[in-house]
Short mmCIF file of C-alpha atoms and ligand atoms in Angstrom, two decimals:
data_model
loop_
_atom_site.label_atom_id
_atom_site.label_comp_id
_atom_site.label_asym_id
_atom_site.label_seq_id
_atom_site.Cartn_x
_atom_site.Cartn_y
_atom_site.Cartn_z
CA MET A 7 11.90 -7.62 30.30
CA ALA A 8 8.44 -8.52 29.23
CA ILE A 9 6.28 -9.05 26.22
CA ARG A 10 3.72 -6.29 25.79
CA ARG A 11 0.42 -6.50 23.97
CA ILE A 12 0.66 -5.24 20.39
CA ARG A 13 -2.10 -2.82 19.51
CA GLU A 14 -3.87 -3.54 16.24
CA LEU A 15 -5.29 -1.43 13.44
CA GLY A 16 -8.42 0.28 14.71
CA ASP A 17 -6.88 1.09 18.12
CA GLU A 18 -6.86 4.86 18.29
CA VAL A 19 -3.45 4.99 20.00
CA LEU A 20 -2.02 4.11 16.57
CA THR A 21 -3.41 7.32 15.05
CA LYS A 22 -1.90 9.73 17.58
CA LYS A 23 1.29 11.75 17.41
CA CYS A 24 4.03 10.77 19.85
CA LYS A 25 5.83 13.01 22.31
CA GLU A 26 9.52 13.79 22.38
CA VAL A 27 11.65 11.89 24.89
CA THR A 28 13.54 14.52 26.88
CA LYS A 29 15.48 12.28 29.25
CA MET A 30 16.27 8.63 29.67
CA ASN A 31 15.06 7.02 32.86
CA LEU A 32 14.45 3.52 34.15
CA ARG A 33 10.85 3.47 32.93
CA THR A 34 11.92 4.34 29.39
CA ARG A 35 14.81 1.84 29.45
CA ILE A 36 12.36 -0.88 30.47
CA LEU A 37 10.03 0.21 27.67
CA ILE A 38 12.85 -0.14 25.11
CA GLY A 39 13.79 -3.59 26.43
CA ASP A 40 10.17 -4.70 26.33
CA MET A 41 9.75 -3.33 22.79
CA LEU A 42 12.72 -5.43 21.65
CA ASP A 43 11.38 -8.55 23.38
CA THR A 44 7.94 -7.96 21.90
CA MET A 45 9.33 -7.40 18.39
CA TYR A 46 11.48 -10.56 18.47
CA GLU A 47 8.69 -12.65 20.00
CA ALA A 48 6.32 -11.55 17.22
CA GLY A 49 8.92 -12.13 14.51
CA GLY A 50 8.90 -8.50 13.34
CA VAL A 51 11.75 -6.35 12.00
CA GLY A 52 10.62 -3.17 13.71
CA LEU A 53 8.33 -1.82 16.40
CA ALA A 54 7.30 1.69 17.42
CA ALA A 55 6.27 2.68 20.95
CA PRO A 56 2.62 3.44 20.05
CA GLN A 57 2.28 -0.20 18.90
CA VAL A 58 2.58 -1.13 22.57
CA GLY A 59 0.33 1.75 23.59
CA VAL A 60 2.99 4.29 24.59
CA LEU A 61 3.02 7.69 22.85
CA LYS A 62 6.77 8.29 22.95
CA ASN A 63 9.12 8.95 20.05
CA ILE A 64 10.93 5.61 20.18
CA VAL A 65 11.38 2.88 17.58
CA VAL A 66 13.37 -0.34 17.57
CA ILE A 67 14.48 -2.09 14.40
CA ASP A 68 16.33 -5.31 13.65
CA ILE A 69 16.25 -6.53 10.07
CA GLY A 70 18.36 -9.54 11.04
CA GLU A 71 21.55 -8.72 9.18
CA GLY A 72 23.78 -9.12 12.20
CA ASP A 73 24.14 -5.50 13.22
CA GLY A 74 21.93 -6.12 16.22
CA PRO A 75 18.99 -4.03 17.17
CA ILE A 76 18.85 -0.32 16.41
CA THR A 77 17.07 1.92 18.90
CA LEU A 78 16.07 5.35 17.64
CA VAL A 79 14.85 7.93 20.13
CA ASN A 80 13.33 11.10 18.65
CA PRO A 81 14.29 10.16 15.09
CA VAL A 82 14.15 12.80 12.36
CA ILE A 83 14.63 12.07 8.67
CA LEU A 84 17.30 14.41 7.30
CA GLU A 85 17.57 13.16 3.74
CA THR A 86 15.95 10.69 1.40
CA ALA A 87 16.91 9.50 -2.08
CA GLY A 88 15.66 7.09 -4.68
CA GLU A 89 12.61 4.91 -4.57
CA GLN A 90 11.68 1.30 -3.87
CA SER A 91 8.34 -0.44 -4.18
CA GLY A 92 7.66 -3.66 -2.36
CA ASP A 93 5.53 -5.63 0.02
CA GLU A 94 5.30 -4.29 3.52
CA GLY A 95 3.63 -5.65 6.63
CA CYS A 96 3.10 -4.51 10.19
CA LEU A 97 2.78 -6.31 13.52
CA SER A 98 -0.33 -4.17 14.12
CA VAL A 99 -1.94 -5.59 10.96
CA PRO A 100 -1.32 -9.32 11.38
CA GLY A 101 -1.56 -11.65 8.41
CA LYS A 102 -1.65 -8.87 5.82
CA ALA A 103 0.77 -7.14 3.46
CA GLY A 104 0.61 -4.60 0.70
CA VAL A 105 2.83 -2.72 -1.73
CA VAL A 106 4.26 0.58 -0.50
CA THR A 107 6.68 2.89 -2.29
CA ARG A 108 9.39 4.27 -0.02
CA PRO A 109 12.72 6.04 -0.47
CA ASN A 110 15.59 3.62 -1.19
CA TYR A 111 17.93 5.63 1.05
CA VAL A 112 17.31 7.60 4.21
CA LYS A 113 19.57 9.49 6.56
CA VAL A 114 18.22 9.85 10.08
CA ARG A 115 19.31 11.79 13.12
CA ALA A 116 18.21 10.46 16.51
CA GLN A 117 19.38 9.67 20.00
CA ASN A 118 20.31 6.17 21.08
CA GLU A 119 19.17 4.47 24.29
CA ASN A 120 21.81 6.51 26.18
CA MET A 121 20.49 9.78 24.68
CA GLU A 122 23.68 10.17 22.63
CA GLU A 123 23.23 11.87 19.27
CA ILE A 124 23.54 9.42 16.38
CA GLU A 125 23.12 9.48 12.62
CA LEU A 126 22.03 6.45 10.66
CA GLU A 127 22.22 5.92 6.93
CA ALA A 128 19.96 3.17 5.65
CA GLU A 129 19.24 1.57 2.32
CA GLU A 130 16.73 -0.90 0.93
CA LEU A 131 14.98 -3.00 3.61
CA LEU A 132 16.48 -0.99 6.47
CA ALA A 133 15.39 2.28 4.83
CA ARG A 134 11.89 0.83 4.42
CA ALA A 135 11.80 -0.23 8.08
CA VAL A 136 13.03 3.16 9.28
CA CYS A 137 10.37 5.02 7.25
CA HIS A 138 7.60 2.64 8.35
CA GLU A 139 8.48 2.94 12.05
CA ILE A 140 8.92 6.72 11.98
CA ASP A 141 5.49 6.98 10.32
CA HIS A 142 4.03 5.23 13.39
CA LEU A 143 5.34 8.09 15.56
CA ASP A 144 3.25 10.48 13.46
CA GLY A 145 0.17 8.26 13.73
CA ILE A 146 0.49 7.04 10.15
CA MET A 147 -0.21 3.39 9.34
CA TYR A 148 1.23 1.84 6.20
CA VAL A 149 -2.24 0.76 5.13
CA GLU A 150 -2.89 4.43 4.27
CA LEU A 151 0.00 4.28 1.78
CA VAL A 152 -0.68 0.90 0.19
CA GLU A 153 -1.07 0.73 -3.56
CA GLY A 154 -3.64 -1.78 -4.76
CA GLY A 155 -4.98 -3.01 -1.43
CA LEU A 156 -3.88 -5.50 1.20
CA HIS A 157 -3.42 -9.19 0.61
CA ASP A 158 -3.17 -12.14 2.98
CA VAL A 159 0.17 -13.60 3.96
CA GLU A 160 0.70 -17.08 5.32
CA PRO A 161 1.88 -17.12 8.93
CA GLU A 162 5.56 -18.10 9.29
CA GLU A 163 6.15 -21.67 10.35
CA GLU A 164 7.25 -21.91 13.96
CA ASP A 165 10.33 -24.00 14.49
ZN1 ZN B 439 4.08 -1.07 11.68
#
């Protein structure tokens, strides 16, 4: 496993649409492992493949509530409900945050890292993370959705 370089806003790979993953192979398994390492190393709660420069429909999420990481391959949003507005940030836009309105509930169909069909129901922060990461697969950055502009955030203290 390895830490990959996180692409930042302005890198055109972040504006492109990702391709479907049709089969799991060693290269893609290594990518998923590296995405997890890179996300944890950077202190993020989610990471999409284009953020490490790979245009594949894969996201990893871990909001730190003990359920361990979630890997979504080819995720599709089936249902949304409700609304939440709150601060959102992105590892590709370091040191910034801004208010985005998202659904409060989402239901997603995807494959897991073994290409088994899964469904995920998410609320609140997890729903926000799922929507944010799936947007990356469509080349959408949250800064396009921010209400009222970006503001600076203090870097987290390292311990
Ligand atoms: Zn992001």
